GROMACS .gro file of C-alpha atoms in nm:
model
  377
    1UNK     CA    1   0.414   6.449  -1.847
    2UNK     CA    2   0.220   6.663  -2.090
    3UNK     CA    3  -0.013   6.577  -2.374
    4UNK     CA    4   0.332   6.685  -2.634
    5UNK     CA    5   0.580   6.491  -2.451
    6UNK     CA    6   0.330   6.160  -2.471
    7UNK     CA    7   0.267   6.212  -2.850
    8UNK     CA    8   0.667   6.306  -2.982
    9UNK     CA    9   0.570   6.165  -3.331
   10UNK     CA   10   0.229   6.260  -3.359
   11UNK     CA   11   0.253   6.241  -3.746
   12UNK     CA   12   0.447   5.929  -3.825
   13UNK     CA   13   0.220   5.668  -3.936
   14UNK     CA   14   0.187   5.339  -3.782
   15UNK     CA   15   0.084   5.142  -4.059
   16UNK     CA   16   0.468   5.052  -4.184
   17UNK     CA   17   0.586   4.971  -3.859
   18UNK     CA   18   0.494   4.693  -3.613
   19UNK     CA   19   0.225   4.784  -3.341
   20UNK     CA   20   0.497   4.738  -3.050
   21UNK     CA   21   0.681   4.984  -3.191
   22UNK     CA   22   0.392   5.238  -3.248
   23UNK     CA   23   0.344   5.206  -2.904
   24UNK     CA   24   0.650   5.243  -2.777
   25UNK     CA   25   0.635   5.560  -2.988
   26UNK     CA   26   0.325   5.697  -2.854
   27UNK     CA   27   0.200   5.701  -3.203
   28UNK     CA   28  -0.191   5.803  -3.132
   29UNK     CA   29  -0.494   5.581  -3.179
   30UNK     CA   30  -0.651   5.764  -3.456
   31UNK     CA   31  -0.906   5.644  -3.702
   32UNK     CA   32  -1.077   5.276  -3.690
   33UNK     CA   33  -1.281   5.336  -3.393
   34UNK     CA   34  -1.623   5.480  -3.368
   35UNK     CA   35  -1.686   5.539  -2.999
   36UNK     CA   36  -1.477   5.476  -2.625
   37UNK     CA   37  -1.692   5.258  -2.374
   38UNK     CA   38  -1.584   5.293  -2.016
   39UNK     CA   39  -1.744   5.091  -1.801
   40UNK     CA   40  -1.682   4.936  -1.430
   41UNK     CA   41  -1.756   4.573  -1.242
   42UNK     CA   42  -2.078   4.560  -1.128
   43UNK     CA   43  -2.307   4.797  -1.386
   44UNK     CA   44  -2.366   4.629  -1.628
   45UNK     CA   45  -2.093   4.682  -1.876
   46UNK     CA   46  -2.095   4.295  -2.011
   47UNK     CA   47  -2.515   4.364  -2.126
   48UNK     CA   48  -2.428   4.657  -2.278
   49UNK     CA   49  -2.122   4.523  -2.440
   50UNK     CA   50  -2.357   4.233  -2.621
   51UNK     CA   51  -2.652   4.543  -2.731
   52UNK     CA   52  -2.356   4.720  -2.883
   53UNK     CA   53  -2.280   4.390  -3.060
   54UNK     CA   54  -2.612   4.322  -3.171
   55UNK     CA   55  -2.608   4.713  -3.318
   56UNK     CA   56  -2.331   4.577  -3.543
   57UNK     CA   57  -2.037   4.697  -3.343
   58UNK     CA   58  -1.686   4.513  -3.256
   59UNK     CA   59  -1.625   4.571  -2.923
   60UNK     CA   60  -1.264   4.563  -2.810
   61UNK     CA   61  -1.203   4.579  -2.453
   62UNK     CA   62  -0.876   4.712  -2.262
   63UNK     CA   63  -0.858   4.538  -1.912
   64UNK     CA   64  -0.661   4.542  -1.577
   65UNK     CA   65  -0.360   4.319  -1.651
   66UNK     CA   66  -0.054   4.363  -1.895
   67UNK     CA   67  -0.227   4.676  -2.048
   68UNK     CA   68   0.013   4.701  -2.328
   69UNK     CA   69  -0.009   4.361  -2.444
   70UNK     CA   70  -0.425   4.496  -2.472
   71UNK     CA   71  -0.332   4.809  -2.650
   72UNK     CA   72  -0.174   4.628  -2.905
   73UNK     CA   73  -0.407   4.454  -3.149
   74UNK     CA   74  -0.607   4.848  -3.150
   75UNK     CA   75  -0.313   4.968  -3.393
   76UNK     CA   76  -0.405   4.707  -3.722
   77UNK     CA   77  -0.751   4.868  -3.737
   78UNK     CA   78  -1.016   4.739  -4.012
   79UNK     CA   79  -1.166   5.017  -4.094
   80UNK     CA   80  -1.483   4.884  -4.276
   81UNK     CA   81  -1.614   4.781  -3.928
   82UNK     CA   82  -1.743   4.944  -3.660
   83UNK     CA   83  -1.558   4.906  -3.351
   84UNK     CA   84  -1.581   5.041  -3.021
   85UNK     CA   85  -1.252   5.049  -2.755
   86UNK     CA   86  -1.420   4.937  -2.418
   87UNK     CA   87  -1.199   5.081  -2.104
   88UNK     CA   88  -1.319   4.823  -1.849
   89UNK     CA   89  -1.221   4.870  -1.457
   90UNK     CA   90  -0.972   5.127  -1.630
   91UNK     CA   91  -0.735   5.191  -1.398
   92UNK     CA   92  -0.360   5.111  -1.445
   93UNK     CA   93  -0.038   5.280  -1.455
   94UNK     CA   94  -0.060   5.314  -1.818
   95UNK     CA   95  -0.415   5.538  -1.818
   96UNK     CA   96  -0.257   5.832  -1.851
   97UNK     CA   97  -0.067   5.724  -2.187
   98UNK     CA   98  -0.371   5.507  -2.350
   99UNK     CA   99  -0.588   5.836  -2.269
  100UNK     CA  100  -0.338   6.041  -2.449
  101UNK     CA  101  -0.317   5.814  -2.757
  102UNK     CA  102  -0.703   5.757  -2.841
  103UNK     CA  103  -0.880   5.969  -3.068
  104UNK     CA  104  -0.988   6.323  -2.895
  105UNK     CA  105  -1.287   6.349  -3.173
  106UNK     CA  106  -1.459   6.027  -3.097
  107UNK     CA  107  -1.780   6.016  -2.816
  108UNK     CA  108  -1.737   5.847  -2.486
  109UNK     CA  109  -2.022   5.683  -2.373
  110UNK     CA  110  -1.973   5.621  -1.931
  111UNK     CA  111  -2.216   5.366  -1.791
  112UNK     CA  112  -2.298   5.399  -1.414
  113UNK     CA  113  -2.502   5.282  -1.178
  114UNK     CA  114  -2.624   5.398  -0.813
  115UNK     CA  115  -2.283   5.311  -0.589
  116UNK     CA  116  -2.458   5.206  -0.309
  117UNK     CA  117  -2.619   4.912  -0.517
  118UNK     CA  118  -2.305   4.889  -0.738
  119UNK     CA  119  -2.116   4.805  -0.308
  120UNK     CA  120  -2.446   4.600  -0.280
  121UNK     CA  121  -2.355   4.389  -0.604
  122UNK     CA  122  -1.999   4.403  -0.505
  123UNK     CA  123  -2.038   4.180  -0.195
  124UNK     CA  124  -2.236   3.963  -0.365
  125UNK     CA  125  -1.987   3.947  -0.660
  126UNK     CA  126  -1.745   3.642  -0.546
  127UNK     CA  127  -1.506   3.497  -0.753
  128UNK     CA  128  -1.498   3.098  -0.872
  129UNK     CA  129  -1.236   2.819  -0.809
  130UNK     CA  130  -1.184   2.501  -1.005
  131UNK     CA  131  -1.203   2.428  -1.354
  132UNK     CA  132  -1.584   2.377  -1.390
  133UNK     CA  133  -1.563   2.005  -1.517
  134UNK     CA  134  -1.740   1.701  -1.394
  135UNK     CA  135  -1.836   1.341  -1.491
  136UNK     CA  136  -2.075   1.131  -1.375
  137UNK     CA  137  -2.123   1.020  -1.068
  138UNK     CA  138  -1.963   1.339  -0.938
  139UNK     CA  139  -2.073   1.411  -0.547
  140UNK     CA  140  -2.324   1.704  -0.693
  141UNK     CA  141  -2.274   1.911  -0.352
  142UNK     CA  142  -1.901   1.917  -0.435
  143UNK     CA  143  -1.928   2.001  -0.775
  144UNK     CA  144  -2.110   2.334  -0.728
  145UNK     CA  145  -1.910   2.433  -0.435
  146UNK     CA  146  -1.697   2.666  -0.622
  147UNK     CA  147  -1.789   3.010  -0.521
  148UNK     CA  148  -1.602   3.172  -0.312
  149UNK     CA  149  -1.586   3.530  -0.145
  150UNK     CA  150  -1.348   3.780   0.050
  151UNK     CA  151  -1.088   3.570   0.163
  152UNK     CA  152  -1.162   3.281   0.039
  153UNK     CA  153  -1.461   3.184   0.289
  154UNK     CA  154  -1.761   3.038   0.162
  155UNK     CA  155  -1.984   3.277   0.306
  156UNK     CA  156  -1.988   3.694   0.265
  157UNK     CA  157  -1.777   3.892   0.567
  158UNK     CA  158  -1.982   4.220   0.613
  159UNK     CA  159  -1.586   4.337   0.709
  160UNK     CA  160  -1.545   4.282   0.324
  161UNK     CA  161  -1.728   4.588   0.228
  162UNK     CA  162  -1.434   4.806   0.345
  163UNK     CA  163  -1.211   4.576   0.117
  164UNK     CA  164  -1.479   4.637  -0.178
  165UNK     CA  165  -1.513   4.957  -0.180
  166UNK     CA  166  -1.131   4.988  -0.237
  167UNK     CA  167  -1.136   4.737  -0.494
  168UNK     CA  168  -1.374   4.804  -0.692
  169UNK     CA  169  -1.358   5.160  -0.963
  170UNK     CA  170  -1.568   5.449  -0.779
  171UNK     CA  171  -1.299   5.719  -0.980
  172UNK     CA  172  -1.602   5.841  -1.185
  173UNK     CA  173  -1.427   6.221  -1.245
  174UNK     CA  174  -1.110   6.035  -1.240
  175UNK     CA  175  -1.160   5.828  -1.526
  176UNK     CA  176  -1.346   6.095  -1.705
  177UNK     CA  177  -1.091   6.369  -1.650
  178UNK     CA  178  -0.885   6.201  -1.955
  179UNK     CA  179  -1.118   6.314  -2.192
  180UNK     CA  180  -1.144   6.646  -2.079
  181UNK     CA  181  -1.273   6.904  -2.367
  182UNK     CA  182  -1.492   6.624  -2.499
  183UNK     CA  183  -1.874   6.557  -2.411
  184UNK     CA  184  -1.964   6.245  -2.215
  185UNK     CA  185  -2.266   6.062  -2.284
  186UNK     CA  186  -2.367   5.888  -1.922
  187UNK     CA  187  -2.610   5.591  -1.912
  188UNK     CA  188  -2.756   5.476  -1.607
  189UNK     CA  189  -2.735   5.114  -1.505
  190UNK     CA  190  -3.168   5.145  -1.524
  191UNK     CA  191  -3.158   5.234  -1.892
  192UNK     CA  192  -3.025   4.902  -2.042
  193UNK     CA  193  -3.219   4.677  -1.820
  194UNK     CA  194  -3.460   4.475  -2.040
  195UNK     CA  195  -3.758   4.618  -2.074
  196UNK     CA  196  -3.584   4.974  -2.149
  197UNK     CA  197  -3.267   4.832  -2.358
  198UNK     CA  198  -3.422   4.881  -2.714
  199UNK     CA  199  -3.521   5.252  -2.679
  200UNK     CA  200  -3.200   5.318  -2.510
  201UNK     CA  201  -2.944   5.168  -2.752
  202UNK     CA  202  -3.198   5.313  -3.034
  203UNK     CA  203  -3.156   5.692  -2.872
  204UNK     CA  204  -2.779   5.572  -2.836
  205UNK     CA  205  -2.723   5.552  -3.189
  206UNK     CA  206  -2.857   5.869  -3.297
  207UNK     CA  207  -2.652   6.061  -3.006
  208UNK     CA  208  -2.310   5.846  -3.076
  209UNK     CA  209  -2.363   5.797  -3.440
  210UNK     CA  210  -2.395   5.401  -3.493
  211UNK     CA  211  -2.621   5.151  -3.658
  212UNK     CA  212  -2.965   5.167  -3.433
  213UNK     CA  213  -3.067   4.785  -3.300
  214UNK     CA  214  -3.310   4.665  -3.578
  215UNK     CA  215  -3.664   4.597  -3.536
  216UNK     CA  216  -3.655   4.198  -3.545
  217UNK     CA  217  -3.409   4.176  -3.270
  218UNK     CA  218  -3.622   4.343  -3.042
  219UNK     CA  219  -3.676   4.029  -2.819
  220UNK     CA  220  -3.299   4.042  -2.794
  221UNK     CA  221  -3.318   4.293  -2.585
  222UNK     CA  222  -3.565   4.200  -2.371
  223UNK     CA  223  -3.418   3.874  -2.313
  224UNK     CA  224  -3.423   3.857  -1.878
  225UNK     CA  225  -3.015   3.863  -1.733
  226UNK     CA  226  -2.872   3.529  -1.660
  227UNK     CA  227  -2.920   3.418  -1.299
  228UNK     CA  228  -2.685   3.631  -1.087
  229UNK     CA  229  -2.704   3.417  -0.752
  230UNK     CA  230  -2.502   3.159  -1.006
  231UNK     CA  231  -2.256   3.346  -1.089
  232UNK     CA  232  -1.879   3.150  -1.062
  233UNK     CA  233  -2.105   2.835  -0.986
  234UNK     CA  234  -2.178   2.830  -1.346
  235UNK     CA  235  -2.065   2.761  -1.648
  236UNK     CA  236  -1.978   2.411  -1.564
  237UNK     CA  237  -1.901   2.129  -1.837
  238UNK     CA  238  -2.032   1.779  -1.791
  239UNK     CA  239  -1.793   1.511  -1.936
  240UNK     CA  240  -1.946   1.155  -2.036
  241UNK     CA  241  -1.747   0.928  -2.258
  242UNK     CA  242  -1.924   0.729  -2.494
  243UNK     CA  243  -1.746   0.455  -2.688
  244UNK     CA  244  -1.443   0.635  -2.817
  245UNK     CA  245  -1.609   0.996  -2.816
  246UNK     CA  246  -1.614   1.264  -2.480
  247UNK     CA  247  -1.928   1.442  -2.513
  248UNK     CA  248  -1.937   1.795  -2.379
  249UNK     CA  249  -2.288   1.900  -2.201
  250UNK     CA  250  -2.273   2.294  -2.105
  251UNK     CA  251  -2.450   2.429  -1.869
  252UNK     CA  252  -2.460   2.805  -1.881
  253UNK     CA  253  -2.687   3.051  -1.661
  254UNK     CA  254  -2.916   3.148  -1.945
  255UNK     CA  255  -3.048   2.990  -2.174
  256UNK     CA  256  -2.972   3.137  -2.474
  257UNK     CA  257  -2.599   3.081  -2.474
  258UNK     CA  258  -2.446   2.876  -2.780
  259UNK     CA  259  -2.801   2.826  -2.954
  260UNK     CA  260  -2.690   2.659  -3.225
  261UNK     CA  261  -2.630   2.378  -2.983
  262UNK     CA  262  -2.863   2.124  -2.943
  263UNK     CA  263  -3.069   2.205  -2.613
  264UNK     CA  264  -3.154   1.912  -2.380
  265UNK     CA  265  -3.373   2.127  -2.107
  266UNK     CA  266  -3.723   1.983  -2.262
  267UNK     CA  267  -3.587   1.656  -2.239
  268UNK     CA  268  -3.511   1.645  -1.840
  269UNK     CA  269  -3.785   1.623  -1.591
  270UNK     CA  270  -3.974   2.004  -1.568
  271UNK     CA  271  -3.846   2.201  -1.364
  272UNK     CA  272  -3.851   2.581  -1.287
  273UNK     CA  273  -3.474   2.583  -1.273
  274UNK     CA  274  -3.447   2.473  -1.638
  275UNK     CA  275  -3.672   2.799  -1.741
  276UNK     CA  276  -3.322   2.985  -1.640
  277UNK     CA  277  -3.067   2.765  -1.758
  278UNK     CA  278  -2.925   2.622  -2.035
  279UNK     CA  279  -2.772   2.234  -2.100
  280UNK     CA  280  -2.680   2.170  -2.415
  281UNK     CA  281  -2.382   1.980  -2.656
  282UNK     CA  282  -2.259   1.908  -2.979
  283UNK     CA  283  -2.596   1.812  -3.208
  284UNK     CA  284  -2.344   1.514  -3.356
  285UNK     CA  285  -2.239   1.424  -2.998
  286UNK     CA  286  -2.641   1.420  -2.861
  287UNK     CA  287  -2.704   1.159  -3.181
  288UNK     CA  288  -2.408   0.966  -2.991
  289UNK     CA  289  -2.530   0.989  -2.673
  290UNK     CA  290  -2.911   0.889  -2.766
  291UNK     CA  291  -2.786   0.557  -2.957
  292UNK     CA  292  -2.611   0.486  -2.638
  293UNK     CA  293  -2.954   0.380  -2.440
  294UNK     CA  294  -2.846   0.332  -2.127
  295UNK     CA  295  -2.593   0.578  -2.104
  296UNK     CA  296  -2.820   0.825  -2.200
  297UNK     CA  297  -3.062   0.761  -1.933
  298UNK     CA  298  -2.780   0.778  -1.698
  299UNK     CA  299  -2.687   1.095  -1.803
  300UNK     CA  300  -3.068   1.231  -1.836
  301UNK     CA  301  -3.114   1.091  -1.429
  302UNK     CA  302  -2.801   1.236  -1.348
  303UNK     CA  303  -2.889   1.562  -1.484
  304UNK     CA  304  -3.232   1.601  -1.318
  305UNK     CA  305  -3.044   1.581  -0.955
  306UNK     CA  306  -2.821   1.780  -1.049
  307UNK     CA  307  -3.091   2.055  -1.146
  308UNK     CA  308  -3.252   2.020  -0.815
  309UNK     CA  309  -2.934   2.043  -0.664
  310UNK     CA  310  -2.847   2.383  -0.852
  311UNK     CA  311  -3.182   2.510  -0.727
  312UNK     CA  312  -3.101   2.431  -0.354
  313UNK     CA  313  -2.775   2.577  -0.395
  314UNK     CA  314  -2.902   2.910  -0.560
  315UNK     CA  315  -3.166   2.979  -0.298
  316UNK     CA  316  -2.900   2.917  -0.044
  317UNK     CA  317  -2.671   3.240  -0.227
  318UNK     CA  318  -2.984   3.423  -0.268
  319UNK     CA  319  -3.114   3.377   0.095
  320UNK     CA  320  -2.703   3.488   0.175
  321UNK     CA  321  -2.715   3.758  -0.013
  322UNK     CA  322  -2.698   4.134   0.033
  323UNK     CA  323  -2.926   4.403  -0.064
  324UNK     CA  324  -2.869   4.822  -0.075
  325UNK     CA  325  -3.120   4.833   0.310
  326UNK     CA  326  -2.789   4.614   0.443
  327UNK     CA  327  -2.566   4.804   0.276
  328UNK     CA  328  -2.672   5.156   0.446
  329UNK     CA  329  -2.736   4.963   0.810
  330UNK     CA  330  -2.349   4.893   0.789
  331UNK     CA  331  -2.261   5.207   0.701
  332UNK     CA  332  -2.469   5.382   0.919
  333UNK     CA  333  -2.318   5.172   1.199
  334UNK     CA  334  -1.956   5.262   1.079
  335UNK     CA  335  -1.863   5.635   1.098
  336UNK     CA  336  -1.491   5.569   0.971
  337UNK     CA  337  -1.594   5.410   0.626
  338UNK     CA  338  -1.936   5.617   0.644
  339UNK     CA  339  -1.709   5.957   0.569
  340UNK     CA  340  -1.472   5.796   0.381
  341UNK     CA  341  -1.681   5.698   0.141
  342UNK     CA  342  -1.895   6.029   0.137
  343UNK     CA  343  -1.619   6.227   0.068
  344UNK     CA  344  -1.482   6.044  -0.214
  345UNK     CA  345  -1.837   6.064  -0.374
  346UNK     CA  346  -1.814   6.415  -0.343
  347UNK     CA  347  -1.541   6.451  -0.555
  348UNK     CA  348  -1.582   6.182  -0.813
  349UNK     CA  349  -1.943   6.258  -0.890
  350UNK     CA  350  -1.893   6.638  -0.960
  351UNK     CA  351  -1.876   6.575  -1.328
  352UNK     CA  352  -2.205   6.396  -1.356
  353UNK     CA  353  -2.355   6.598  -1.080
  354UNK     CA  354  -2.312   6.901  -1.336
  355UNK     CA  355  -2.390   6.743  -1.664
  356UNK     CA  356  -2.670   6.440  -1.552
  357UNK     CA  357  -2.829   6.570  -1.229
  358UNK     CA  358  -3.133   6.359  -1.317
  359UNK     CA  359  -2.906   6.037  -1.311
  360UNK     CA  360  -2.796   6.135  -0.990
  361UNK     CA  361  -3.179   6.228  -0.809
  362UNK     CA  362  -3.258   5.858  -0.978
  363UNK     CA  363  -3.026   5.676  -0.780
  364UNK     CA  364  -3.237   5.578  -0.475
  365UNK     CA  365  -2.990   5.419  -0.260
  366UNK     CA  366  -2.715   5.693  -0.250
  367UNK     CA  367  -2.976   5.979  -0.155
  368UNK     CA  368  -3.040   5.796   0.169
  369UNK     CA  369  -2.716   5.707   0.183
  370UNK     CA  370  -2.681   6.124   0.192
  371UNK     CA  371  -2.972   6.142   0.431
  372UNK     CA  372  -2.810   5.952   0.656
  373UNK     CA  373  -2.491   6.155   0.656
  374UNK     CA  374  -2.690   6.452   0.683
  375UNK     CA  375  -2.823   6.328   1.024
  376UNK     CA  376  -2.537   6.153   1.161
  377UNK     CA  377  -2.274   6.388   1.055
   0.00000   0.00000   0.00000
């Protein structure tokens, strides 16, 4: 289909019809957006998602799933804020169509990241089981035993990679072909870490056009990630009744989450675990809890094992865990998927190749990963 036979009433306006029928009309996307976001698993996309938050922006994302039903809620724009559509693992059926009815005149701003580390952060990635509620008493062993990898097991399958690299977005022309005729503003994985965050977002907003971050919420930015090796092991929700109440306690892999919260770290035994966590609950429901004596000792001496617990169990993911040296060994042990995946780079990193060479001589991991090819090959 062409660009005309997707847009049939490219003049009828949306705003006196519902939004299922706009887009069942292909009635474009135009107006109430400032800027497109793609972005893929494993580079970053949710920290730059919350710097383009703190700039002021709305982000709304547009997922794998029941696309449409994500398209939706774009059409009754509010056009006093800022928003920004995020395209997140963007790759559906309906790509074509949602690329044809977004705005041709707004920036796109691509995050990537070297794709040997991006495969490197893929194995490690897992996914979580269970609901992530406990009470006290719980077996503690059991409780954070909810990470789980390729096919279910417990541990990573170096076979998985294969599996990952299928999975996972590397369609970096692909997804940017859509927007062919407009510029794309790439940003490396490297630029939004935080000690670099600031300046970036702040050189962002004078490319893109946005509110730069402001001064005082510097130390936003340079707030350290939240623990990866915890990933899908937390957030998990401690559940102690008290009298007629059942208190909430959250514990979150950084500790900055919900801070208006009251935060009961400084009141457990010290730990370093606690310097990268966060526990905290309802400020009413701690005054509950701390009138209840001895169930709040309980709780307070149920929490410290369970913080040396957590420790044990995230040295045991970290020990586990994959790096980009692994990575390369398996590849450069498996000609098949070795070619495979050099010849899929070739095409999909033409466009940045052209416009970002620099971003592409940065990335570390995939020049060996070239080397190697070069000698093997």
């Amino acid at each position: 289909k062409n660009e005309e036979s997707l847009q049939p009433y490219a003049n009828l306006s949306y705003e006196s019809i519902p939004a299922s029928l706009a887009w069942d009309l292909n009635l474009p996307l135009v107006g109430g957006y400032d800027l497109i976001f793609i972005g893929r698993g494993v580079s970053g996309h949710a920290a730059l998602w919350r710097y383009l938050s703190l700039c002021g922006i709305s982000v709304k994302a547009i997922r794998e799933g029941d696309q449409k039903a994500m398209f939706l809620p774009l059409y009754p724009r509010d056009s006093a804020e800022n928003t920004c559509i995020a395209l997140i693992t963007w790759w559906n059926h309906n790509r074509l169509k949602q690329a044809s009815l977004l705005d041709k005149n707004v920036p796109v701003i691509f995050l990537v990241r070297d794709p040997i580390s991006r495969l490197k952060s893929a194995m490690n990635h897992g996914n979580g089981i269970g609901n992530g509620e406990f009470v006290l008493g719980d077996d503690l062993e059991k409780v954070l035993d909810r990470k789980r990898y390729y096919k279910n097991s417990r541990t990573i399958n170096p076979e998985s990679l294969e599996h990952l690299w299928r999975a996972y977005d590397f369609r970096d022309y692909t997804n940017v072909a859509w927007f062919s005729g407009k510029e794309i503003v790439y940003v490396d994985m490297q630029e939004i870490m935080p000690n670099r965050a600031f300046e970036t977002m702040t050189r962002l907003s004078k490319i893109v056009g946005f509110n730069p971050p402001k001064p005082e919420n510097k130390h936003l930015f340079e707030m350290q990630s939240v623990v990866f090796e915890l990933a899908h092991t937390l957030p998990l929700t401690l559940k102690v009744k008290c009298d007629y109440n059942v208190i909430c306690i959250e514990i979150t892999r950084d500790i900055y989450t919900n801070p208006n919260k009251y935060l009961l770290n400084n009141e457990l035994t010290p730990h370093l675990m606690l310097e990268q966590i966060g526990i905290r609950l309802e400020t009413e429901h701690y005054a509950i809890l701390f009138q209840n004596k001895p169930l709040f000792k309980e709780v307070l001496e149920y929490l410290d094992k369970f913080v040396l617990a957590l420790w044990e169990k995230k040295e045991w993911i970290r020990q586990m865990q994959w790096n980009e040296a692994r990575v390369l060994e398996y590849l450069r042990d498996n000609k098949p998927l070795r070619n495979e995946i050099y010849r899929k780079l070739e095409r999909e990193l033409v466009h940045i190749k052209s416009h970002r060479p620099d971003i592409v001589k940065s990335w570390k991991y995939y020049q060996e990963f070239l080397r190697i090819c070069e000698v093997l090959d």
